[in-house]
């Protein structure tokens, strides 16, 4: 065996991908990076604000401070603060002299509304986890496994071709068999391609993805309505007039009709409201961008795997409307590219293929590895001319 043949065998052996052992599901990313960022921000930020609101309440004591009459004892003043915080109603006179009331309940409900917001923003994530993740993980495991196996099959095929070439005394027989195999498409393994083509006619994953992001946009719109309708009405009101003349105290003459109170937590309320509006306004274009990615194919990933004999969706123009499950799977393949061991090898081969001087003879990884192994990707010209001379 010559040194060239030995070097070719070593090169092909090194190009083979190792078999993976152990569970692969743990390494899969079943959320796209942008979606994961949106989830952490949309759910974590209101929880952070809620903890800030509770911390301010516990550290500062009562969130309001009422100006009780001077003849009130300390216990009576504490009762006024507690009663006014429980009612949280502003009393004011209109032009006709009648008293009208305005509830300030958004101040009291602030921490609980933030908790409700976090729960609402987590609902689309739960929907995705239960409706799409089981099927998506199964699809990704199968496709990643088949892509790596297809690459290994192509390398083993080149190894077999190299052995046949070494053991064949007549080169014409080898090249005739090779050209016949290419013509009859023996190098192709259509299982993966047909599976991916079937995914173009499926819409369960894309429906779940659209529903997830649509719900996020819907809940974001609900946040704007809530903040605009309830928070804006009490956003600048720092003081309010409280009445404690209820029940047994109704007929007490030493108790004033109205007591002025000040909201000590107004700055926290304003900061939370403004921060929520700013944050979710920034999240809206991110969510819309995530949706627009479904309107185009990731042809960069597809073009690299076009070097596999079993993966020619682009060259056959098999891609139609991108809003289907196949496009969602391609997005997650791109996110899980670290799990695709064959991706780095094929990327290198694609880069080398673009620099070779015989581009017209190289279509797949079989052709390129054949060339690297020291074999011509097509029948040499001197053998072709010899056949022509024998058959004038």
Tab-separated table of C-alpha atoms in Angstrom, residues 109-334:
chain	number	residue	atom	x	y	z
A	109	UNK	CA	-52.974	46.671	43.889
A	110	UNK	CA	-49.545	47.488	42.408
A	111	UNK	CA	-47.593	44.431	43.679
A	112	UNK	CA	-50.444	42.046	42.880
A	113	UNK	CA	-50.952	43.510	39.406
A	114	UNK	CA	-47.239	42.956	38.729
A	115	UNK	CA	-47.610	39.344	39.869
A	116	UNK	CA	-50.617	38.904	37.590
A	117	UNK	CA	-48.606	40.430	34.746
A	118	UNK	CA	-45.764	37.953	35.265
A	119	UNK	CA	-48.201	35.023	35.309
A	120	UNK	CA	-49.918	36.279	32.138
A	121	UNK	CA	-46.590	36.652	30.329
A	122	UNK	CA	-45.618	33.118	31.339
A	123	UNK	CA	-48.784	31.584	29.892
A	124	UNK	CA	-47.508	31.685	26.262
A	125	UNK	CA	-44.324	29.954	27.437
A	126	UNK	CA	-46.392	27.180	29.057
A	127	UNK	CA	-48.427	26.867	25.878
A	128	UNK	CA	-45.247	26.392	23.858
A	129	UNK	CA	-43.834	23.899	26.371
A	130	UNK	CA	-46.874	21.642	26.314
A	131	UNK	CA	-48.098	22.103	22.731
A	132	UNK	CA	-44.886	22.187	20.704
A	133	UNK	CA	-41.803	21.119	22.664
A	134	UNK	CA	-42.491	17.326	22.712
A	135	UNK	CA	-42.927	17.142	18.923
A	136	UNK	CA	-40.126	19.622	18.273
A	137	UNK	CA	-37.609	17.728	20.413
A	138	UNK	CA	-38.452	14.495	18.600
A	139	UNK	CA	-38.041	16.156	15.200
A	140	UNK	CA	-34.742	17.780	16.134
A	141	UNK	CA	-33.251	14.584	17.536
A	142	UNK	CA	-34.163	12.648	14.391
A	143	UNK	CA	-33.001	15.341	11.939
A	144	UNK	CA	-29.722	16.052	13.751
A	145	UNK	CA	-29.007	12.330	13.920
A	146	UNK	CA	-29.830	11.821	10.234
A	147	UNK	CA	-27.736	14.795	9.105
A	148	UNK	CA	-24.698	13.485	10.957
A	149	UNK	CA	-25.347	9.937	9.717
A	150	UNK	CA	-25.698	11.177	6.133
A	151	UNK	CA	-22.340	12.889	6.423
A	152	UNK	CA	-20.764	9.712	7.837
A	153	UNK	CA	-22.323	7.612	5.086
A	154	UNK	CA	-20.803	9.924	2.481
A	155	UNK	CA	-17.340	9.572	4.069
A	156	UNK	CA	-17.669	5.774	4.308
A	157	UNK	CA	-18.718	5.704	0.677
A	158	UNK	CA	-15.510	7.522	-0.297
A	159	UNK	CA	-13.532	5.036	1.812
A	160	UNK	CA	-15.204	2.185	-0.047
A	161	UNK	CA	-14.505	3.845	-3.394
A	162	UNK	CA	-10.835	4.226	-2.440
A	163	UNK	CA	-10.585	0.506	-1.599
A	164	UNK	CA	-12.272	-0.460	-4.851
A	165	UNK	CA	-9.880	1.785	-6.785
A	166	UNK	CA	-6.889	0.168	-5.065
A	167	UNK	CA	-8.125	-3.362	-5.764
A	168	UNK	CA	-9.204	-2.739	-9.366
A	169	UNK	CA	-6.596	-3.352	-12.008
A	170	UNK	CA	-8.685	-1.879	-14.818
A	171	UNK	CA	-9.473	1.826	-14.135
A	172	UNK	CA	-12.208	1.794	-16.790
A	173	UNK	CA	-14.299	-0.595	-14.660
A	174	UNK	CA	-13.990	1.655	-11.612
A	175	UNK	CA	-15.010	4.815	-13.445
A	176	UNK	CA	-17.860	3.074	-15.230
A	177	UNK	CA	-19.239	1.888	-11.899
A	178	UNK	CA	-18.779	5.348	-10.368
A	179	UNK	CA	-20.571	7.145	-13.202
A	180	UNK	CA	-23.360	4.565	-13.162
A	181	UNK	CA	-23.807	5.081	-9.421
A	182	UNK	CA	-24.039	8.852	-9.892
A	183	UNK	CA	-26.479	8.492	-12.768
A	184	UNK	CA	-28.704	6.116	-10.841
A	185	UNK	CA	-28.502	8.335	-7.710
A	186	UNK	CA	-27.060	5.538	-5.584
A	187	UNK	CA	-25.332	8.078	-3.381
A	188	UNK	CA	-28.584	9.587	-2.138
A	189	UNK	CA	-30.441	8.606	1.017
A	190	UNK	CA	-33.943	10.040	0.509
A	191	UNK	CA	-35.413	9.309	3.959
A	192	UNK	CA	-34.355	12.631	5.468
A	193	UNK	CA	-35.252	14.643	2.388
A	194	UNK	CA	-38.735	13.131	2.227
A	195	UNK	CA	-39.210	13.697	5.937
A	196	UNK	CA	-38.290	17.363	5.580
A	197	UNK	CA	-40.507	17.712	2.518
A	198	UNK	CA	-43.403	16.317	4.549
A	199	UNK	CA	-42.727	18.906	7.245
A	200	UNK	CA	-43.454	21.591	4.656
A	201	UNK	CA	-47.044	20.365	4.604
A	202	UNK	CA	-47.358	20.392	8.402
A	203	UNK	CA	-48.329	23.502	10.366
A	204	UNK	CA	-48.672	22.446	14.005
A	205	UNK	CA	-45.323	23.855	15.173
A	206	UNK	CA	-45.684	27.122	13.288
A	207	UNK	CA	-49.222	27.540	14.623
A	208	UNK	CA	-47.988	27.116	18.203
A	209	UNK	CA	-45.135	29.564	17.564
A	210	UNK	CA	-47.467	32.151	16.030
A	211	UNK	CA	-49.925	31.716	18.890
A	212	UNK	CA	-47.176	32.160	21.477
A	213	UNK	CA	-45.945	35.441	20.034
A	214	UNK	CA	-49.454	36.673	19.252
A	215	UNK	CA	-50.440	36.151	22.885
A	216	UNK	CA	-47.365	38.100	23.978
A	217	UNK	CA	-48.411	40.992	21.756
A	218	UNK	CA	-51.991	40.730	23.023
A	219	UNK	CA	-50.927	40.800	26.670
A	220	UNK	CA	-48.599	43.706	25.936
A	221	UNK	CA	-51.528	45.626	24.468
A	222	UNK	CA	-53.538	44.800	27.591
A	223	UNK	CA	-50.712	46.250	29.694
A	224	UNK	CA	-50.913	49.510	27.780
A	225	UNK	CA	-54.683	49.658	28.274
A	226	UNK	CA	-54.381	48.914	31.993
A	227	UNK	CA	-51.652	51.474	32.581
A	228	UNK	CA	-53.342	54.106	30.462
A	229	UNK	CA	-56.801	53.671	31.978
A	230	UNK	CA	-56.014	53.077	35.650
A	231	UNK	CA	-52.485	54.278	36.396
A	232	UNK	CA	-52.610	57.482	34.377
A	233	UNK	CA	-55.671	58.676	36.282
A	234	UNK	CA	-53.802	58.593	39.614
A	235	UNK	CA	-50.258	59.021	38.297
A	236	UNK	CA	-49.692	62.580	39.584
A	237	UNK	CA	-51.934	62.551	42.651
A	238	UNK	CA	-49.722	62.626	45.704
A	239	UNK	CA	-52.278	63.878	48.252
A	240	UNK	CA	-55.887	62.882	48.792
A	241	UNK	CA	-58.673	63.659	51.249
A	242	UNK	CA	-59.807	60.754	53.356
A	243	UNK	CA	-62.967	60.378	55.423
A	244	UNK	CA	-63.004	58.189	58.526
A	245	UNK	CA	-66.458	59.194	59.739
A	246	UNK	CA	-68.018	55.818	59.155
A	247	UNK	CA	-69.729	53.346	61.426
A	248	UNK	CA	-69.540	54.298	65.108
A	249	UNK	CA	-67.529	57.421	64.303
A	250	UNK	CA	-70.140	58.913	62.004
A	251	UNK	CA	-71.702	61.203	64.640
A	252	UNK	CA	-68.494	62.146	66.465
A	253	UNK	CA	-68.123	65.936	66.302
A	254	UNK	CA	-64.416	66.076	67.235
A	255	UNK	CA	-63.474	64.156	64.085
A	256	UNK	CA	-63.078	66.337	60.979
A	257	UNK	CA	-65.028	65.444	57.862
A	258	UNK	CA	-61.893	65.041	55.746
A	259	UNK	CA	-58.297	64.316	56.641
A	260	UNK	CA	-55.480	65.040	54.206
A	261	UNK	CA	-53.156	62.145	53.465
A	262	UNK	CA	-50.009	61.877	51.360
A	263	UNK	CA	-48.909	58.848	49.350
A	264	UNK	CA	-45.301	58.233	50.358
A	265	UNK	CA	-44.939	55.466	47.768
A	266	UNK	CA	-45.913	57.621	44.793
A	267	UNK	CA	-42.367	57.709	43.435
A	268	UNK	CA	-42.228	53.902	43.401
A	269	UNK	CA	-45.615	53.796	41.695
A	270	UNK	CA	-44.489	56.250	39.018
A	271	UNK	CA	-41.173	54.483	38.462
A	272	UNK	CA	-42.856	51.085	38.080
A	273	UNK	CA	-45.405	52.469	35.629
A	274	UNK	CA	-42.840	54.227	33.457
A	275	UNK	CA	-40.413	51.298	33.533
A	276	UNK	CA	-43.170	48.886	32.491
A	277	UNK	CA	-44.206	51.057	29.563
A	278	UNK	CA	-40.593	51.514	28.420
A	279	UNK	CA	-39.664	47.845	28.747
A	280	UNK	CA	-42.659	46.364	26.963
A	281	UNK	CA	-42.396	49.015	24.253
A	282	UNK	CA	-38.859	47.759	23.614
A	283	UNK	CA	-40.048	44.147	23.591
A	284	UNK	CA	-42.692	44.721	20.919
A	285	UNK	CA	-40.244	45.090	17.973
A	286	UNK	CA	-38.300	42.072	19.222
A	287	UNK	CA	-41.464	39.948	19.201
A	288	UNK	CA	-42.434	41.259	15.759
A	289	UNK	CA	-38.937	40.470	14.454
A	290	UNK	CA	-39.290	36.915	15.770
A	291	UNK	CA	-42.503	36.587	13.771
A	292	UNK	CA	-40.970	38.017	10.589
A	293	UNK	CA	-38.270	35.329	10.603
A	294	UNK	CA	-40.983	32.856	9.672
A	295	UNK	CA	-41.446	34.707	6.376
A	296	UNK	CA	-38.047	33.742	4.945
A	297	UNK	CA	-35.979	30.579	4.669
A	298	UNK	CA	-32.612	30.163	6.341
A	299	UNK	CA	-30.875	29.396	3.057
A	300	UNK	CA	-27.449	29.787	4.637
A	301	UNK	CA	-27.951	26.622	6.662
A	302	UNK	CA	-29.590	24.846	3.731
A	303	UNK	CA	-26.801	25.744	1.306
A	304	UNK	CA	-24.177	24.174	3.589
A	305	UNK	CA	-26.116	20.917	3.866
A	306	UNK	CA	-26.658	20.893	0.107
A	307	UNK	CA	-23.273	19.161	0.021
A	308	UNK	CA	-24.935	16.070	1.465
A	309	UNK	CA	-26.220	13.748	-1.267
A	310	UNK	CA	-29.503	13.402	0.639
A	311	UNK	CA	-30.152	17.107	1.065
A	312	UNK	CA	-30.962	19.041	-2.094
A	313	UNK	CA	-34.051	21.022	-1.165
A	314	UNK	CA	-32.560	24.196	-2.660
A	315	UNK	CA	-31.227	22.778	-5.913
A	316	UNK	CA	-34.524	21.067	-6.640
A	317	UNK	CA	-36.431	24.231	-5.732
A	318	UNK	CA	-38.563	22.267	-3.284
A	319	UNK	CA	-39.042	25.231	-0.947
A	320	UNK	CA	-42.400	26.983	-1.153
A	321	UNK	CA	-44.162	29.245	1.313
A	322	UNK	CA	-41.912	29.508	4.401
A	323	UNK	CA	-44.745	29.584	6.953
A	324	UNK	CA	-44.693	25.895	7.868
A	325	UNK	CA	-43.117	23.511	10.346
A	326	UNK	CA	-39.966	23.012	8.268
A	327	UNK	CA	-39.008	26.657	8.632
A	328	UNK	CA	-39.509	26.471	12.411
A	329	UNK	CA	-37.313	23.364	12.516
A	330	UNK	CA	-34.608	25.139	10.491
A	331	UNK	CA	-34.652	28.034	12.966
A	332	UNK	CA	-34.125	25.597	15.823
A	333	UNK	CA	-31.429	23.727	13.894
A	334	UNK	CA	-29.591	27.029	13.583
